[in-house]
Coordinates of C-alpha atoms in Angstrom, one line a residue:
X1 CA 49.3 86.7 11.0
X2 CA 48.3 90.3 10.7
X3 CA 44.7 90.0 9.7
X4 CA 42.8 92.4 11.9
X5 CA 42.9 95.2 9.3
X6 CA 42.0 93.1 6.3
X7 CA 38.7 93.7 4.5
X8 CA 36.0 91.2 5.5
X9 CA 34.4 89.4 2.7
X10 CA 30.7 90.0 2.0
X11 CA 30.5 86.5 0.5
X12 CA 30.3 84.5 3.8
X13 CA 27.1 82.5 4.6
X14 CA 27.1 81.8 8.4
X15 CA 24.9 78.8 9.0
X16 CA 26.3 77.8 12.4
X17 CA 23.5 76.2 14.4
X18 CA 21.3 76.0 11.2
X19 CA 22.5 73.0 9.4
X20 CA 19.3 72.8 7.4
X21 CA 19.4 69.1 6.8
X22 CA 21.9 66.5 5.5
X23 CA 23.4 65.3 8.7
X24 CA 25.5 62.3 7.8
X25 CA 25.9 59.3 10.1
X26 CA 28.9 57.1 9.3
X27 CA 29.6 53.9 11.2
X28 CA 32.7 52.1 12.2
X29 CA 35.8 52.4 9.9
X30 CA 33.9 54.7 7.6
X31 CA 34.4 57.7 9.9
X32 CA 38.1 57.0 10.0
X33 CA 38.3 56.8 6.2
X34 CA 36.3 59.9 5.6
X35 CA 38.4 61.8 8.1
X36 CA 41.6 60.6 6.5
X37 CA 40.8 61.3 2.9
X38 CA 38.4 64.2 3.3
X39 CA 40.7 66.8 4.8
X40 CA 41.5 69.6 2.4
X41 CA 39.7 67.9 -0.5
X42 CA 38.2 69.6 -3.5
X43 CA 36.3 66.4 -4.3
X44 CA 32.6 65.9 -4.5
X45 CA 31.8 65.1 -0.8
X46 CA 28.7 63.1 -1.9
X47 CA 30.9 60.9 -3.9
X48 CA 33.2 60.2 -1.0
X49 CA 30.3 59.3 1.3
X50 CA 28.5 57.3 -1.4
X51 CA 31.6 55.0 -1.7
X52 CA 31.3 54.1 2.0
X53 CA 29.0 51.4 3.3
X54 CA 26.6 52.1 6.1
X55 CA 26.2 55.8 5.2
X56 CA 22.8 57.2 6.1
X57 CA 21.4 60.7 5.7
X58 CA 18.8 62.2 8.0
X59 CA 17.2 65.7 7.9
X60 CA 18.0 68.1 10.7
X61 CA 17.1 71.7 11.2
X62 CA 18.2 73.8 14.2
X63 CA 17.8 77.4 15.3
X64 CA 20.9 79.4 16.0
X65 CA 20.8 80.6 19.6
X66 CA 21.1 84.4 20.1
X67 CA 24.2 86.1 21.4
X68 CA 27.9 85.8 20.8
X69 CA 29.6 82.4 20.3
X70 CA 33.0 81.1 21.3
X71 CA 34.1 80.7 17.7
X72 CA 33.0 84.2 16.5
X73 CA 36.6 85.3 16.3
X74 CA 37.5 82.3 14.1
X75 CA 34.5 83.1 11.9
X76 CA 35.7 86.7 11.6
X77 CA 39.2 85.5 10.8
X78 CA 38.0 83.2 8.0
X79 CA 36.0 86.1 6.6
X80 CA 39.1 88.3 6.6
X81 CA 41.2 85.6 4.8
X82 CA 38.5 85.1 2.2
X83 CA 38.5 88.9 1.7
X84 CA 42.2 88.8 1.2
X85 CA 41.9 86.0 -1.4
X86 CA 39.3 88.1 -3.2
X87 CA 41.7 91.1 -3.3
X88 CA 44.6 89.0 -4.5
X89 CA 42.8 87.0 -7.2
X90 CA 41.0 90.1 -8.5
X91 CA 44.3 91.8 -9.0
X92 CA 45.9 88.8 -10.7
X93 CA 42.9 88.4 -13.0
X94 CA 42.9 92.2 -13.8
X95 CA 46.6 91.9 -14.7
X96 CA 45.5 89.3 -17.3
X97 CA 42.6 91.4 -18.6
X98 CA 40.0 89.2 -17.0
X99 CA 37.5 89.6 -14.2
X100 CA 37.6 87.3 -11.1
X101 CA 34.3 85.7 -10.1
X102 CA 34.3 85.4 -6.3
X103 CA 33.2 82.2 -4.6
X104 CA 31.0 82.1 -1.5
X105 CA 32.0 80.5 1.7
X106 CA 29.6 78.7 4.0
X107 CA 30.4 78.2 7.7
X108 CA 28.4 75.3 9.0
X109 CA 28.1 73.0 12.0
X110 CA 28.0 69.2 12.0
X111 CA 26.5 68.8 8.6
X112 CA 25.3 70.7 5.6
X113 CA 23.8 70.3 2.1
X114 CA 25.8 71.5 -1.0
X115 CA 25.1 71.2 -4.7
X116 CA 27.6 68.4 -4.5
X117 CA 25.5 66.5 -1.9
X118 CA 25.3 66.2 1.8
X119 CA 28.5 66.5 3.9
X120 CA 29.6 66.1 7.5
X121 CA 32.1 68.1 9.5
X122 CA 34.3 64.9 9.6
X123 CA 35.1 65.4 6.0
X124 CA 37.0 68.7 6.6
X125 CA 36.8 71.8 4.4
X126 CA 35.8 71.3 0.8
X127 CA 35.0 73.2 -2.4
X128 CA 31.9 72.4 -4.5
X129 CA 32.3 73.4 -8.1
X130 CA 28.6 73.0 -8.8
X131 CA 27.6 75.9 -6.6
X132 CA 31.1 77.6 -6.4
X133 CA 31.2 77.5 -2.6
X134 CA 33.8 76.7 0.0
X135 CA 32.4 74.9 3.0
X136 CA 34.0 74.8 6.4
X137 CA 33.1 73.7 9.9
X138 CA 35.1 75.8 12.3
X139 CA 35.8 72.8 14.5
X140 CA 38.3 71.8 11.9
X141 CA 40.5 74.7 13.0
X142 CA 40.7 73.2 16.4
X143 CA 41.5 69.8 15.0
X144 CA 44.2 71.2 12.8
X145 CA 45.8 72.6 15.9
X146 CA 45.2 69.7 18.3
X147 CA 45.2 66.5 16.3
X148 CA 47.5 67.5 13.4
X149 CA 49.8 69.7 15.6
X150 CA 49.6 72.6 13.1
X151 CA 48.7 75.6 15.3
X152 CA 48.5 79.2 14.2
X153 CA 46.3 81.5 12.2
X154 CA 48.2 81.0 9.0
X155 CA 47.7 77.3 9.0
X156 CA 44.0 77.9 8.8
X157 CA 44.6 80.6 6.2
X158 CA 46.4 78.0 4.1
X159 CA 43.4 75.7 4.3
X160 CA 41.0 78.4 3.1
X161 CA 43.4 79.6 0.4
X162 CA 43.7 75.9 -0.8
X163 CA 40.0 75.6 -1.2
X164 CA 39.8 79.0 -3.0
X165 CA 42.5 77.5 -5.2
X166 CA 40.1 74.9 -6.3
X167 CA 37.7 77.7 -7.2
X168 CA 40.3 79.2 -9.4
X169 CA 40.9 75.8 -11.0
X170 CA 37.2 75.6 -11.6
X171 CA 37.1 79.0 -13.3
X172 CA 40.1 78.0 -15.4
X173 CA 38.3 74.8 -16.6
X174 CA 40.9 72.5 -15.1
X175 CA 38.4 70.8 -12.8
X176 CA 36.1 70.0 -15.7
X177 CA 39.0 68.5 -17.6
X178 CA 39.6 66.1 -14.7
X179 CA 35.9 65.2 -14.4
X180 CA 35.7 64.4 -18.0
X181 CA 38.3 61.6 -17.5
X182 CA 36.2 59.9 -14.8
X183 CA 35.2 56.4 -16.1
X184 CA 37.4 56.8 -19.2
X185 CA 40.7 55.9 -17.5
X186 CA 41.7 53.5 -14.7
X187 CA 41.2 54.4 -11.1
X188 CA 45.0 54.5 -10.7
X189 CA 45.4 57.0 -13.5
X190 CA 42.5 59.1 -12.3
X191 CA 44.1 59.2 -8.8
X192 CA 47.3 60.5 -10.3
X193 CA 45.3 63.3 -12.0
X194 CA 43.5 64.0 -8.8
X195 CA 46.9 64.4 -7.0
X196 CA 47.9 66.9 -9.6
X197 CA 44.8 68.9 -9.0
X198 CA 45.3 69.0 -5.2
X199 CA 49.0 69.9 -5.6
X200 CA 48.2 72.8 -7.9
X201 CA 45.6 74.0 -5.3
X202 CA 48.5 74.0 -2.8
X203 CA 50.6 76.0 -5.3
X204 CA 47.8 78.5 -5.8
X205 CA 47.5 78.9 -2.0
X206 CA 51.2 79.8 -2.0
X207 CA 50.6 82.3 -4.9
X208 CA 47.9 83.9 -2.7
X209 CA 50.3 84.1 0.3
X210 CA 53.0 85.7 -1.9
X211 CA 50.7 88.4 -3.2
X212 CA 48.9 89.0 0.1
X213 CA 52.3 89.6 1.7
X214 CA 53.2 92.2 -0.9
X215 CA 49.8 93.9 -0.7
X216 CA 49.1 93.9 3.0
X217 CA 52.2 92.6 4.8
X218 CA 50.3 89.9 6.5
X219 CA 53.1 87.6 7.6
X220 CA 54.6 87.5 11.1
X221 CA 57.5 85.3 12.2
X222 CA 56.5 81.7 12.2
X223 CA 53.5 82.1 9.9
X224 CA 55.1 80.4 6.9
X225 CA 56.3 77.5 9.1
X226 CA 52.7 77.1 10.3
X227 CA 51.4 76.7 6.8
X228 CA 54.2 74.2 5.9
X229 CA 53.5 72.2 9.1
X230 CA 49.8 72.0 8.1
X231 CA 50.7 70.9 4.5
X232 CA 53.1 68.3 5.9
X233 CA 50.6 67.0 8.4
X234 CA 47.8 66.3 5.8
X235 CA 49.9 64.5 3.1
X236 CA 48.4 61.2 1.9
X237 CA 51.3 59.2 3.2
X238 CA 50.8 60.5 6.8
X239 CA 47.0 60.1 6.7
X240 CA 47.2 56.6 5.3
X241 CA 49.8 55.6 7.9
X242 CA 47.6 57.0 10.6
X243 CA 44.4 55.4 9.4
X244 CA 45.6 52.0 8.2
X245 CA 49.1 51.6 9.4
X246 CA 50.8 51.5 6.0
X247 CA 51.2 53.6 2.8
X248 CA 49.8 52.9 -0.6
X249 CA 51.2 55.5 -3.1
X250 CA 48.9 54.3 -5.9
X251 CA 45.9 55.3 -3.8
X252 CA 47.1 58.8 -3.2
X253 CA 44.5 61.5 -4.1
X254 CA 46.1 64.6 -2.7
X255 CA 49.9 64.0 -2.7
X256 CA 52.5 63.2 -0.2
X257 CA 53.6 65.5 2.6
X258 CA 56.8 66.3 0.7
X259 CA 54.8 67.1 -2.5
X260 CA 52.3 69.4 -0.7
X261 CA 55.1 71.3 1.1
X262 CA 57.1 71.7 -2.2
X263 CA 54.2 73.1 -4.2
X264 CA 53.0 75.5 -1.6
X265 CA 56.5 76.8 -1.1
X266 CA 57.0 77.1 -4.9
X267 CA 53.8 79.2 -5.1
X268 CA 54.9 81.4 -2.2
X269 CA 58.4 81.9 -3.4
X270 CA 57.5 82.7 -7.0
X271 CA 54.0 84.2 -6.9
X272 CA 54.0 83.3 -10.6
X273 CA 51.1 81.3 -12.1
X274 CA 53.3 80.1 -14.9
X275 CA 55.4 78.2 -12.4
X276 CA 52.6 75.8 -11.5
X277 CA 50.7 74.9 -14.6
X278 CA 48.6 71.8 -14.2
X279 CA 50.5 69.8 -16.9
X280 CA 53.8 70.6 -15.1
X281 CA 52.6 69.4 -11.6
X282 CA 54.2 66.2 -10.5

């Protein structure tokens, strides 16, 4: 991915080495479940943790050591990707006579506190609508490459763009519409709506990639395949099979591998928001 010349975002909060409390200790099968369902979620992380037994929270504060870090290049890359999403969504909003409200992105280590509650790095990247922030532990980038066999810069860019997609949904009021259904409908029906939200975020990540390519020619050979590999690797069916040995479609919350690949590709191929309206996602 050609990212070196992209504008770096000024909305990045670097808290590596300064978790500031909220370390989450999860025992036994809980860690496996959180890892399986937490990757690339836009859900309230406190809710996920609260549904697990044996979850404890302890306060922790650290001081970041001086000098460069091994993951500084990754942090710089994430800032460049966020800057690209800001450019793209600002242009899309401007074309629709609106102004884009940029989210912030917090880089953290091990654990952090958000307006949605405490979260650990095991949950993967997430978006908190309450404070309009994307949260990411950069160790996830290594896990994406090593465990999920999805290497390449553009695989990480897809992850960041997906979470920014949740921010766009929040601005559009779609996230609130889903939250209003909580407790009013069955768990199965709510899961179906949650799947639609996640798949639309994949679509919006594809829309970003389409416009970023037109604006800055960011793609190199193999980049699109890297994003599709990541989308395929984190489908609910694959994660369920890995964590419990079998697939339960009614318990999907983010969509199957096939669905995630389809909607990212559709966003990338069309670049048209009208092609991925929430009510049309399936």
